[in-house]
Amino acid sequence: MQLLPLSPAMADAARTPAFGRRELLAFGAGDLAFNIIWGLMLSYLEYFYTDICLFPPACVAVILLCARAISIVADPVVGVVIDRRPAGRQALPLLRIGLLPFAAMIVLTFVPFGGPGGIARYVWACLTYMGLCVTYSVSNTAYGALTSLISDDPAIRLRLASARMVGAGCGTLLIAVLTLPAVDWLGHGDRRHGFMLFMVMVAVVVAALLGLVATLCHERARAHRDRQPVRVLARALLRNGGWLRLTGAMILVMLGSTFMFGALVYYVRFVLGGSDHDAGWILGAMNVLGLCGSVCGAALARRCGNRRLMGVGTCLCGTWLALAWMCPPSWPVTVVAMCLFGLCLGLCNPACFALLAEYVEQGARTSGVRTAGLAWALNSTASKLAFDGGGSMLAWLLAGYGLVAGDHAQAAGARAGIGIGFLAIPACAFVAAGVGVLLLCPRPATDAGRLLRKE
């Protein structure tokens, strides 16, 4: 099957600038934007619903599941649209189209609606979060596909993955350090009002950052001359064993992350006896070390390979959490475990996304069908389902152990459930993911070539 250059016309290809530092920085700004939102959803959405809106944890679980169900349809549809668009204009137009609706839904999701006893507030929360999920799917799937579409060069893709992780670390660091202090300052003690004003500022920043990606990034990867039927794309992707196994490992990582980050505020407040601001500082310290890990991750990946770095780093993440679970709860143990966890996660994250891009490209060489859009879309769907599935399971876990929404003191049973959700379950998920990568994921061609050069 014949492959074409990036642009449908040679004149367009000639006008595409070479990949450079400005484009690399712009691409990293994209994950900075998405992880500002992801960090808010991961660390503060359940807290916002239970402690600000005073929703019962079981209701929060239902809202998360109902909202995420729409992503089962939205993400694959976006992915198929990307794969069926002409070369050079596959992902970036969708990113531009989805930018403003995404910014609007960021604000509306954090605007409380209705009285304290009415059902309207639950309906509003569900509808706005569904809207956020759909607009996130459009923008984020297009952005993720750019990792494969900006260049065919594995070295450039590793640089792109590293830039993504640095941007992601900066985004989660900003959210960890600024969210609650900014909410309190803007709302003058009224967190409902403070969250609304803070999210307006967040939406403006996110729109500006994604505007950089839409303006400065370019698609250069080759694409098929003909639009492939959906069944051909799906069949080619489902035969890509490396992509399937790595996506399974990433589901476990996301599940563990959702439990850990979602329970962090509760653990700090009710188990360690600190404040929710202390949880933000722990997140900040963890993300600083995660940034350091991301900066060093590319060099390590070039030495030992993306697959090995991803597997070993993920196993170490789970090991630190397991050791913290075995120790009595204390500030020193928690802070040290979180910092080591952040460092290891930062090291392996660039390798993870570079490895995913390699498997997508390897599958295209094997099958003759390029599935970059659908591959990144379904990977994103799986991760987001794990996120909201994990969030729902955490909410049900806390409800089952007797957590009382908005209460300033919790019973011993509730504190035990918080500890399980914060440390025990994430430890198992991360270790299982790391072992799966090391034992089940095939070695990509670039890793094999690296070993041959060493010999």
XYZ file of C-alpha atoms in Angstrom:
455
model
C 0.000 0.000 0.000
C 1.477 3.327 -1.094
C 2.385 5.906 1.511
C 2.430 9.656 0.932
C 4.492 12.441 2.470
C 2.953 14.668 5.091
C 1.132 17.101 2.801
C -1.243 16.243 -0.005
C 0.818 18.455 -2.304
C 4.578 18.741 -2.593
C 4.332 22.518 -2.308
C 2.724 22.170 1.123
C 5.438 19.746 2.201
C 8.112 22.209 1.156
C 6.524 24.913 3.303
C 6.532 22.785 6.464
C 9.422 23.987 8.654
C 11.945 21.583 10.114
C 11.359 20.351 13.645
C 13.071 22.636 16.153
C 13.216 23.797 19.740
C 10.296 26.205 19.433
C 8.004 23.412 18.285
C 9.309 21.130 21.037
C 8.520 23.748 23.696
C 5.078 24.373 22.212
C 4.334 20.653 22.262
C 5.375 20.451 25.917
C 3.042 23.371 26.653
C 0.176 21.171 25.489
C 0.700 18.609 28.233
C 1.194 21.468 30.689
C -2.354 22.551 29.784
C -3.891 19.093 29.881
C -2.230 18.180 33.169
C -3.485 21.337 34.814
C -6.965 19.925 34.155
C -5.967 16.313 34.774
C -4.356 17.269 38.087
C -7.494 19.110 39.141
C -9.701 16.153 38.255
C -7.336 13.634 39.805
C -6.656 15.399 43.099
C -9.518 17.829 43.666
C -12.659 16.824 41.744
C -13.864 14.274 44.309
C -12.873 16.674 47.082
C -14.853 19.455 45.353
C -17.937 17.260 45.057
C -17.843 15.795 48.585
C -16.472 18.662 50.690
C -17.536 21.768 48.730
C -20.793 20.629 47.102
C -21.458 18.136 49.956
C -22.431 15.289 47.620
C -22.525 11.825 49.276
C -19.573 9.677 48.093
C -21.917 7.132 46.498
C -23.515 9.889 44.373
C -20.063 11.048 43.289
C -19.295 7.509 42.140
C -22.436 7.462 39.980
C -21.646 10.895 38.483
C -18.139 9.797 37.507
C -19.336 6.573 35.901
C -22.195 8.215 33.981
C -19.948 10.960 32.684
C -17.162 8.646 31.616
C -19.512 6.314 29.762
C -19.720 8.896 27.000
C -15.945 8.659 26.456
C -16.396 5.042 25.381
C -17.975 6.492 22.238
C -16.274 9.889 21.960
C -12.608 8.831 21.998
C -12.805 6.123 19.288
C -14.915 8.387 17.060
C -12.291 11.134 17.314
C -9.533 8.612 16.622
C -11.242 7.279 13.495
C -11.824 10.832 12.249
C -8.094 11.556 12.680
C -7.054 8.428 10.768
C -9.453 9.178 7.912
C -8.384 12.812 7.448
C -5.810 13.841 4.795
C -2.120 13.793 5.626
C -0.808 16.908 7.286
C -4.279 17.854 8.549
C -5.198 14.872 10.669
C -5.068 16.083 14.286
C -4.337 19.818 14.430
C -7.693 20.980 12.969
C -9.568 18.984 15.617
C -7.403 20.508 18.338
C -8.265 23.993 17.081
C -11.987 23.220 16.845
C -12.170 21.773 20.352
C -10.178 24.476 22.117
C -12.888 27.006 23.043
C -15.618 24.477 23.995
C -13.057 22.737 26.206
C -12.242 26.006 27.981
C -15.950 26.726 28.535
C -16.626 23.309 30.073
C -13.638 23.705 32.413
C -15.432 26.644 34.015
C -18.941 25.177 34.037
C -17.866 21.917 35.697
C -16.780 23.824 38.799
C -19.837 26.096 38.996
C -22.204 24.739 41.704
C -25.868 24.847 40.706
C -29.113 24.464 42.636
C -29.964 24.433 46.312
C -28.491 22.104 48.928
C -31.419 19.694 48.815
C -32.452 19.706 45.156
C -31.805 17.044 42.561
C -30.937 19.748 40.007
C -27.421 20.093 41.404
C -26.711 16.395 40.766
C -28.048 16.638 37.208
C -25.980 19.782 36.595
C -22.818 18.155 37.946
C -23.337 15.092 35.758
C -24.098 17.075 32.583
C -21.219 19.523 32.969
C -18.738 16.767 33.739
C -19.990 14.856 30.698
C -19.382 17.978 28.624
C -15.887 18.290 30.042
C -15.181 14.637 29.216
C -16.330 15.034 25.592
C -14.382 18.234 24.917
C -11.343 16.783 26.698
C -11.608 13.713 24.449
C -11.567 15.784 21.261
C -8.642 17.991 22.264
C -6.556 15.426 24.129
C -6.907 12.649 21.553
C -5.800 15.023 18.806
C -2.873 16.176 20.931
C -1.824 12.625 21.819
C -1.861 11.577 18.160
C 0.612 14.374 17.397
C 3.293 12.320 19.185
C 3.133 9.963 16.203
C 2.271 12.550 13.534
C 4.876 15.275 14.111
C 7.717 13.002 13.001
C 8.567 9.422 12.028
C 11.970 9.696 13.734
C 12.120 7.660 17.015
C 14.700 10.091 18.454
C 12.365 13.043 17.890
C 9.481 11.081 19.375
C 11.510 10.440 22.520
C 12.198 14.187 22.754
C 8.483 14.855 22.287
C 7.594 12.351 25.009
C 10.144 13.939 27.354
C 8.742 17.407 26.613
C 5.267 16.058 27.351
C 6.342 14.751 30.723
C 8.153 17.948 31.683
C 5.028 19.888 30.757
C 2.872 17.393 32.627
C 5.035 17.714 35.719
C 4.871 21.504 35.596
C 1.093 21.368 35.239
C 0.502 19.066 38.177
C 3.060 21.012 40.241
C 1.243 24.289 39.619
C -2.094 22.737 40.537
C -0.669 21.115 43.659
C 0.870 24.326 44.969
C -1.624 26.949 43.803
C -5.111 25.434 43.828
C -6.300 25.675 47.423
C -4.387 28.873 48.341
C -5.744 30.551 45.193
C -9.263 29.272 45.861
C -9.182 30.600 49.433
C -7.759 33.960 48.341
C -10.187 34.463 45.461
C -13.200 33.346 47.461
C -12.247 35.149 50.701
C -12.961 31.934 52.604
C -15.902 30.848 50.414
C -14.491 27.900 48.474
C -17.552 27.486 46.272
C -17.059 31.000 44.912
C -13.268 30.653 44.981
C -13.281 27.497 42.856
C -15.484 29.181 40.252
C -13.171 32.201 39.902
C -10.057 30.031 39.935
C -11.398 27.850 37.123
C -12.048 30.917 34.960
C -8.350 31.753 35.264
C -7.406 28.131 34.583
C -9.556 28.038 31.441
C -7.841 31.139 30.029
C -4.372 29.694 30.690
C -5.282 26.302 29.202
C -6.720 27.900 26.059
C -3.575 30.003 25.592
C -1.249 27.011 26.001
C -3.202 24.825 23.586
C -3.214 27.744 21.176
C 0.582 27.482 21.086
C 0.339 23.819 20.073
C -2.241 24.569 17.385
C -0.118 27.410 15.981
C 3.484 26.200 16.233
C 3.280 22.411 15.775
C 3.214 20.685 12.364
C 2.375 17.191 11.127
C 5.125 15.553 9.069
C 4.485 11.801 9.349
C 3.410 9.914 6.267
C -0.165 8.726 5.787
C -2.068 6.443 3.419
C -3.359 7.775 0.137
C -6.798 6.213 0.687
C -9.153 6.541 3.632
C -9.193 3.206 5.408
C -12.499 1.623 6.498
C -13.046 1.549 10.239
C -12.967 -2.252 10.332
C -9.530 -2.252 8.660
C -8.169 0.235 11.203
C -9.654 -1.708 14.122
C -8.400 -5.068 12.851
C -4.871 -3.744 12.360
C -4.809 -2.184 15.817
C -6.153 -5.261 17.615
C -3.385 -7.333 16.024
C -0.761 -4.995 17.482
C 0.289 -7.045 20.516
C 2.759 -4.492 21.838
C 0.150 -1.727 21.847
C -2.443 -3.968 23.518
C -0.136 -5.082 26.327
C 1.273 -1.622 27.004
C -2.234 -0.159 27.075
C -3.167 -2.805 29.648
C -0.206 -1.791 31.789
C -1.142 1.877 31.453
C -4.669 1.052 32.647
C -3.185 -0.402 35.836
C -0.946 2.661 36.267
C -3.895 5.013 35.852
C -6.020 2.946 38.224
C -3.316 3.078 40.887
C -2.716 6.797 40.321
C -6.424 7.554 40.633
C -6.663 5.775 43.969
C -3.495 7.360 45.328
C -4.030 10.954 44.226
C -7.745 10.818 44.930
C -7.169 9.637 48.501
C -4.182 11.904 49.233
C -6.171 14.837 50.621
C -8.241 12.499 52.799
C -5.114 10.687 54.031
C -3.340 13.907 54.985
C -6.391 15.357 56.732
C -7.854 12.367 58.519
C -4.942 9.922 58.990
C -1.963 12.257 59.448
C -3.998 15.070 61.023
C -2.764 17.763 58.628
C -4.619 20.282 56.485
C -5.628 20.087 52.852
C -2.902 22.670 52.146
C -0.346 20.140 53.438
C -1.579 17.712 50.783
C -0.860 20.358 48.170
C 2.708 20.766 49.393
C 3.252 16.998 49.297
C 1.958 16.970 45.727
C 4.290 19.855 44.948
C 7.363 18.081 46.327
C 6.431 14.913 44.483
C 6.059 16.776 41.213
C 9.360 18.636 41.591
C 11.108 15.272 41.825
C 8.930 13.992 38.995
C 10.187 16.862 36.844
C 13.775 15.951 37.698
C 13.022 12.363 36.732
C 11.470 13.412 33.423
C 14.530 15.501 32.542
C 16.816 12.520 33.218
C 14.443 9.943 31.734
C 15.385 10.514 28.091
C 19.087 9.884 28.763
C 18.297 6.712 30.716
C 15.943 5.510 27.987
C 18.700 5.893 25.395
C 20.998 3.755 27.538
C 18.715 0.948 28.692
C 15.700 1.155 26.377
C 12.176 2.450 26.813
C 10.676 -0.920 27.698
C 13.113 -1.731 30.496
C 12.977 1.762 31.977
C 9.173 1.745 31.926
C 8.952 -1.674 33.601
C 11.587 -1.151 36.289
C 10.457 2.388 37.102
C 6.832 1.338 37.508
C 7.796 -1.569 39.775
C 9.800 0.826 41.954
C 6.786 3.151 42.219
C 4.726 0.304 43.627
C 7.548 -0.788 45.934
C 7.747 2.604 47.678
C 3.986 2.615 48.231
C 4.047 -0.935 49.584
C 6.829 -0.089 52.042
C 4.886 2.958 53.241
C 1.796 0.770 53.722
C 3.776 -1.627 55.919
C 4.973 1.192 58.199
C 2.792 2.966 60.779
C 1.305 6.200 59.362
C 3.655 9.146 59.896
C 4.710 12.334 58.167
C 8.340 11.292 57.447
C 7.338 7.953 55.922
C 4.613 9.532 53.788
C 6.760 12.401 52.508
C 9.747 10.175 51.673
C 7.562 7.568 49.962
C 5.744 10.207 47.898
C 8.999 11.876 46.825
C 10.591 8.585 45.763
C 7.373 7.647 43.995
C 7.384 10.955 42.105
C 11.023 10.550 41.065
C 10.492 7.035 39.689
C 7.257 7.992 37.951
C 9.034 10.924 36.318
C 11.805 8.630 35.089
C 9.512 6.101 33.443
C 6.778 8.354 32.026
C 8.710 9.620 28.951
C 9.717 6.039 28.170
C 6.080 4.966 28.400
C 4.798 7.412 25.786
C 7.811 6.929 23.513
C 7.268 3.161 23.748
C 3.606 3.574 22.856
C 4.532 5.615 19.757
C 7.077 2.928 18.787
C 4.474 0.176 19.035
C 2.055 2.217 16.904
C 4.740 2.724 14.237
C 5.844 -0.915 14.448
C 2.247 -2.021 13.942
C 1.981 0.210 10.859
C 5.101 -1.376 9.360
C 3.781 -4.878 10.049
C 0.191 -4.429 8.851
C 0.672 -1.682 6.263
C -2.104 0.328 7.957
C -1.451 3.473 9.972
C -3.654 3.698 13.061
C -2.117 6.607 14.976
C -5.434 8.348 15.643
C -7.354 5.252 16.713
C -4.418 3.903 18.734
C -4.027 7.071 20.783
C -7.804 7.470 21.076
C -8.390 3.985 22.464
C -5.377 4.304 24.747
C -6.839 7.570 26.017
C -10.256 5.937 26.426
C -8.775 3.099 28.441
C -6.858 5.497 30.679
C -9.883 7.708 31.282
C -12.111 4.724 31.997
C -9.522 3.579 34.517
C -9.502 7.102 35.963
C -13.243 7.338 36.479
C -13.596 3.652 37.275
C -10.890 4.090 39.892
C -12.551 7.257 41.152
C -15.867 5.447 41.475
C -14.263 2.473 43.210
C -12.451 4.821 45.593
C -15.714 6.626 46.369
C -17.484 3.331 47.040
C -14.527 2.112 49.108
C -14.637 5.228 51.279
C -18.419 5.030 51.566
C -18.174 1.359 52.529
C -15.665 2.154 55.263
C -17.920 4.898 56.637
C -16.449 8.180 55.345
C -18.771 11.094 56.169
C -18.815 13.894 53.559
C -17.706 17.250 54.930
C -16.920 15.818 58.368
C -13.802 17.121 60.124
C -13.176 13.870 62.001
C -13.536 10.320 60.716
C -13.986 7.022 62.514
C -11.195 4.439 62.684
C -12.859 2.338 59.992
C -12.969 5.274 57.583
C -9.299 6.030 58.243
C -8.427 2.399 57.505
C -10.290 2.592 54.200
C -8.449 5.791 53.306
C -5.109 4.057 53.952
C -6.067 1.119 51.750
C -7.105 3.419 48.927
C -4.043 5.629 49.262
C -1.275 3.018 49.544
C -2.268 -0.658 49.366
C -4.325 -0.729 46.166
C -1.982 1.616 44.212
C 1.046 -0.451 45.261
C -0.491 -3.614 43.819
C -1.514 -1.836 40.603
C 1.926 -0.333 39.930
C 3.853 -3.532 40.634
C 1.491 -5.530 38.412
C 1.898 -2.977 35.607
C 5.694 -3.010 35.818
C 5.914 -6.791 35.852
C 3.526 -6.939 32.901
C 5.697 -4.593 30.842
C 8.886 -6.526 31.596
C 7.416 -9.985 30.987
C 4.721 -9.487 28.355
C 5.560 -6.446 26.222
C 7.764 -7.257 23.195
C 11.064 -5.468 22.763
C 10.601 -2.745 20.106
C 12.924 -2.581 17.122
C 14.722 0.509 18.431
C 15.567 -1.233 21.710
C 16.846 -4.272 19.821
C 19.011 -2.032 17.648
C 20.380 -0.336 20.748
C 21.446 -3.688 22.221
C 23.150 -4.692 18.956
C 25.132 -1.447 18.914
C 26.295 -2.087 22.495
C 27.477 -5.560 21.553
